[in-house]
CSV table of C-alpha atoms in Angstrom, one decimal:
chain,number,residue,atom,x,y,z
T,953,MET,CA,-6.6,118.3,-63.6
T,954,ASN,CA,-8.9,116.3,-61.4
T,955,ASP,CA,-12.0,115.6,-63.4
T,956,ALA,CA,-11.4,114.3,-67.0
T,957,ASN,CA,-15.2,114.3,-67.5
T,958,GLU,CA,-15.0,118.1,-67.8
T,959,PHE,CA,-13.5,117.5,-71.3
T,960,THR,CA,-16.7,115.9,-72.6
T,961,ASP,CA,-18.0,119.4,-73.5
T,962,VAL,CA,-14.9,120.0,-75.7
T,963,SER,CA,-14.7,118.8,-79.2
T,964,PRO,CA,-11.6,117.0,-80.4
T,965,THR,CA,-11.4,119.6,-83.2
T,966,THR,CA,-10.9,122.4,-80.7
T,967,LEU,CA,-8.3,120.4,-78.8
T,968,ALA,CA,-6.5,119.5,-82.1
T,969,ASP,CA,-6.3,123.2,-83.0
T,970,LEU,CA,-4.6,123.9,-79.6
T,971,LEU,CA,-2.4,120.8,-79.3
T,972,GLY,CA,-1.3,120.1,-82.9
T,973,ARG,CA,-0.9,117.0,-85.0
T,974,GLY,CA,1.3,115.2,-82.6
T,975,GLN,CA,-1.5,114.6,-80.1
T,976,VAL,CA,-4.1,113.5,-82.6
T,977,MET,CA,-4.4,109.7,-83.4
T,978,ASP,CA,-4.3,108.7,-87.0
T,979,ILE,CA,-7.5,108.2,-89.1
T,980,GLY,CA,-7.3,104.4,-88.6
T,981,ILE,CA,-8.4,104.8,-85.0
T,982,ARG,CA,-12.1,105.4,-85.5
T,983,PRO,CA,-15.4,104.7,-83.8
T,984,LEU,CA,-16.6,101.2,-84.8
T,985,TRP,CA,-20.3,102.1,-84.5
T,986,THR,CA,-22.1,105.3,-85.0
T,987,PRO,CA,-23.3,107.7,-83.9
T,988,SER,CA,-20.7,107.3,-81.1
T,989,PRO,CA,-21.0,109.5,-78.1
T,990,ARG,CA,-18.1,111.7,-77.1
T,991,VAL,CA,-16.0,110.1,-74.4
T,992,ALA,CA,-13.4,111.6,-72.2
T,993,GLY,CA,-11.4,110.0,-69.4
T,994,PRO,CA,-7.9,109.3,-68.0
T,995,ALA,CA,-5.9,106.8,-69.9
T,996,PHE,CA,-5.3,103.4,-68.5
T,997,THR,CA,-2.6,102.0,-70.7
T,998,VAL,CA,-2.1,98.5,-71.9
T,999,ARG,CA,0.4,96.8,-74.2
T,1000,CYS,CA,-0.5,93.6,-76.1
T,1001,PRO,CA,2.1,91.9,-78.3
T,1002,PRO,CA,1.1,90.4,-81.7
T,1003,GLY,CA,-1.6,87.9,-81.5
T,1004,ASP,CA,-2.1,88.2,-77.7
T,1005,ASN,CA,-4.8,90.0,-75.6
T,1006,LEU,CA,-4.1,88.8,-72.1
T,1007,MET,CA,-3.3,92.2,-70.6
T,1008,LEU,CA,-6.4,93.9,-72.0
T,1009,HIS,CA,-8.4,91.2,-70.3
T,1010,ALA,CA,-6.5,91.9,-67.1
T,1011,ALA,CA,-7.0,95.6,-67.4
T,1012,ILE,CA,-10.8,95.6,-67.4
T,1013,HIS,CA,-10.6,94.3,-63.8
T,1014,ARG,CA,-8.0,96.9,-62.7
T,1015,ALA,CA,-8.9,100.2,-64.4
T,1016,GLU,CA,-10.9,102.7,-62.4
T,1017,PRO,CA,-14.4,103.6,-63.4
T,1018,GLY,CA,-14.4,106.4,-66.0
T,1019,SER,CA,-11.1,105.3,-67.4
T,1020,VAL,CA,-10.4,105.1,-71.2
T,1021,ILE,CA,-8.4,101.9,-71.7
T,1022,VAL,CA,-5.8,102.7,-74.4
T,1023,VAL,CA,-4.1,99.7,-76.1
T,1024,GLU,CA,-0.9,99.4,-78.0
T,1025,SER,CA,-1.3,96.2,-80.1
T,1026,GLY,CA,1.1,94.4,-82.3
T,1027,ASP,CA,-1.2,93.5,-85.2
T,1028,VAL,CA,-4.6,93.6,-86.8
T,1029,ASP,CA,-4.9,89.8,-87.4
T,1030,PHE,CA,-6.4,88.8,-84.0
T,1031,ALA,CA,-9.2,90.4,-81.9
T,1032,LEU,CA,-8.2,92.1,-78.7
T,1033,ALA,CA,-11.7,91.9,-77.2
T,1034,GLY,CA,-15.2,90.6,-77.9
T,1035,GLY,CA,-18.8,91.1,-76.7
T,1036,ASN,CA,-18.6,89.7,-73.2
T,1037,MET,CA,-15.4,91.5,-72.5
T,1038,CYS,CA,-16.8,94.8,-73.5
T,1039,ALA,CA,-20.0,94.1,-71.5
T,1040,VAL,CA,-17.9,93.5,-68.4
T,1041,ALA,CA,-15.9,96.7,-69.0
T,1042,GLN,CA,-19.1,98.6,-69.4
T,1043,ARG,CA,-20.5,97.2,-66.2
T,1044,ARG,CA,-17.4,98.1,-64.4
T,1045,GLY,CA,-17.7,101.7,-65.6
T,1046,ILE,CA,-15.0,101.8,-68.2
T,1047,ALA,CA,-15.7,104.8,-70.5
T,1048,ALA,CA,-14.3,103.3,-73.7
T,1049,PHE,CA,-11.6,101.3,-75.4
T,1050,VAL,CA,-9.2,103.0,-77.7
T,1051,ALA,CA,-7.1,100.3,-79.4
T,1052,ASP,CA,-4.5,100.2,-82.1
T,1053,GLY,CA,-5.9,96.9,-83.2
T,1054,VAL,CA,-9.2,95.1,-83.8
T,1055,ILE,CA,-12.1,93.6,-81.9
T,1056,ARG,CA,-14.9,91.1,-82.7
T,1057,ASP,CA,-18.6,90.8,-81.9
T,1058,LEU,CA,-19.3,94.2,-83.2
T,1059,ALA,CA,-23.1,93.7,-83.3
T,1060,GLU,CA,-23.1,92.9,-79.6
T,1061,VAL,CA,-20.8,95.9,-78.8
T,1062,ARG,CA,-23.0,98.2,-80.8
T,1063,ALA,CA,-26.2,96.9,-79.2
T,1064,MET,CA,-24.9,97.6,-75.7
T,1065,GLY,CA,-23.6,101.0,-76.7
T,1066,PHE,CA,-20.1,100.5,-75.5
T,1067,PRO,CA,-17.7,103.0,-77.3
T,1068,VAL,CA,-14.8,101.3,-79.0
T,1069,PHE,CA,-12.3,103.3,-81.2
T,1070,ALA,CA,-10.1,100.9,-83.1
T,1071,ARG,CA,-8.8,99.8,-86.5
T,1072,GLY,CA,-11.6,97.4,-87.4
T,1073,VAL,CA,-13.1,94.0,-86.8
T,1074,ILE,CA,-12.0,90.4,-87.2
T,1075,PRO,CA,-13.7,87.3,-85.9
T,1076,ILE,CA,-10.7,85.4,-84.6
T,1077,PRO,CA,-9.4,86.1,-81.0
T,1078,GLY,CA,-5.9,86.3,-79.8
T,1079,THR,CA,-4.2,84.1,-77.3
T,1080,LYS,CA,-3.7,84.9,-73.6
T,1081,LYS,CA,-0.1,84.2,-72.7
T,1082,ALA,CA,2.0,87.4,-72.8
T,1083,VAL,CA,2.4,89.2,-69.5
T,1084,GLU,CA,3.2,92.9,-69.9
T,1085,PRO,CA,3.2,95.8,-67.3
T,1086,LEU,CA,0.1,97.9,-67.1
T,1087,ASN,CA,0.0,101.7,-67.0
T,1088,HIS,CA,3.4,102.0,-68.7
T,1089,PRO,CA,3.7,104.5,-71.7
T,1090,VAL,CA,2.3,103.1,-74.9
T,1091,ARG,CA,2.0,104.3,-78.5
T,1092,CYS,CA,-1.5,104.2,-80.0
T,1093,GLY,CA,-2.5,105.6,-83.4
T,1094,GLY,CA,0.9,107.3,-83.7
T,1095,VAL,CA,0.6,109.2,-80.3
T,1096,ASP,CA,2.6,108.5,-77.2
T,1097,VAL,CA,0.1,108.0,-74.3
T,1098,ALA,CA,1.0,107.9,-70.6
T,1099,ALA,CA,-1.2,106.7,-67.8
T,1100,GLY,CA,-3.5,109.5,-66.7
T,1101,ASP,CA,-3.3,111.5,-69.9
T,1102,ILE,CA,-6.8,112.7,-70.9
T,1103,VAL,CA,-8.2,111.0,-73.9
T,1104,VAL,CA,-11.1,112.7,-75.8
T,1105,ALA,CA,-12.7,110.8,-78.6
T,1106,ASP,CA,-15.8,111.1,-80.8
T,1107,GLU,CA,-16.6,110.8,-84.5
T,1108,GLU,CA,-14.1,113.6,-85.3
T,1109,GLY,CA,-11.2,111.6,-84.0
T,1110,VAL,CA,-9.1,110.9,-80.9
T,1111,VAL,CA,-7.0,113.5,-79.1
T,1112,VAL,CA,-4.6,112.9,-76.2
T,1113,VAL,CA,-4.2,115.8,-73.7
T,1114,PRO,CA,-1.0,115.4,-71.6
T,1115,ARG,CA,-2.0,115.3,-68.0
T,1116,SER,CA,0.6,117.9,-67.1
T,1117,GLY,CA,-1.1,121.2,-68.1
T,1118,ALA,CA,-4.5,119.6,-68.8
T,1119,GLY,CA,-6.2,122.2,-66.7
T,1120,GLN,CA,-4.9,125.0,-68.8
T,1121,VAL,CA,-5.8,123.2,-72.0
T,1122,LEU,CA,-9.3,122.9,-70.8
T,1123,LEU,CA,-9.5,126.6,-70.0
T,1124,ASP,CA,-8.1,127.5,-73.4
T,1125,ALA,CA,-10.4,125.1,-75.2
T,1126,ARG,CA,-13.5,126.5,-73.5
T,1127,ALA,CA,-12.4,130.1,-74.3
T,1128,LYS,CA,-11.8,129.2,-77.9
T,1129,ALA,CA,-15.1,127.4,-78.2
T,1130,ALA,CA,-17.0,130.3,-76.6
T,1131,LYS,CA,-15.3,132.8,-79.0
T,1132,GLU,CA,-16.2,130.8,-82.0
T,1133,ALA,CA,-19.8,130.4,-80.8
T,1134,ALA,CA,-20.2,134.1,-80.4
T,1135,GLU,CA,-19.0,134.8,-84.0
T,1136,SER,CA,-21.6,135.0,-86.7
T,1137,LEU,CA,-21.1,133.2,-90.0
T,1138,ASP,CA,-21.0,136.7,-91.7
T,1139,ASP,CA,-18.2,137.8,-89.4
T,1140,TRP,CA,-16.4,134.5,-89.9
T,1141,GLU,CA,-16.7,134.8,-93.7
T,1142,THR,CA,-15.4,138.4,-93.7
T,1143,ALA,CA,-12.4,137.6,-91.5
T,1144,HIS,CA,-11.7,134.4,-93.5
T,1145,ARG,CA,-11.7,136.1,-96.9
T,1146,THR,CA,-9.4,138.9,-95.6
T,1147,ARG,CA,-7.0,136.3,-94.2
T,1148,ILE,CA,-7.0,134.1,-97.3
T,1149,ASP,CA,-6.6,137.0,-99.7
T,1150,ALA,CA,-3.7,138.3,-97.7
T,1151,ILE,CA,-2.0,134.9,-97.9
T,1152,LEU,CA,-2.6,134.8,-101.7
T,1153,ARG,CA,-1.2,138.4,-102.2
T,1154,GLY,CA,1.8,137.5,-100.2
T,1155,ALA,CA,2.4,134.5,-102.4
T,1156,GLY,CA,2.1,136.6,-105.6
T,1157,PHE,CA,-1.3,135.3,-106.6
T,1158,GLU,CA,-3.4,137.6,-108.8
T,1159,GLY,CA,-7.0,136.8,-109.5
């Protein structure tokens, strides 16, 4: 899979149907401003221990343009990033932050239109002391993320597509989306009722 940008035309809901719950981040990882555009890009992974944000500050100068920086954070008591940091990331072509933590300066971030998916906002920043390796596997929003995995995020949620097999997932997602687009609501309703009624009958429901 060479171009993660191709995933921008695929909804996280379609990917979730294909990949299952294990690749979908929990509901705490959400867009911090709306309407947030859909973003898709290869993961650049960062680990920040509780109260520290040094490695995220390091990552914005090392991640390739188009990357989604994915952060495993140790807490929600100290901000990982602020307005200037997001502005520099945006200027360097970073597609988005997806952080299992919190940021600050939300008004600035919203005004510049930099997508951030995180747990919330707090005004106090973390320290910058803890050195951790970059692009090692992390866990964010309950999902294991490796460097280069494809991250797709919008207001529906955040889905991680493992880089191995991403090309096939993209083909399957596009085929599924095309099939759904070609089905009228009447056809969907008929098939839906038939399926639900069969499940109910199988469970002994009468009514």
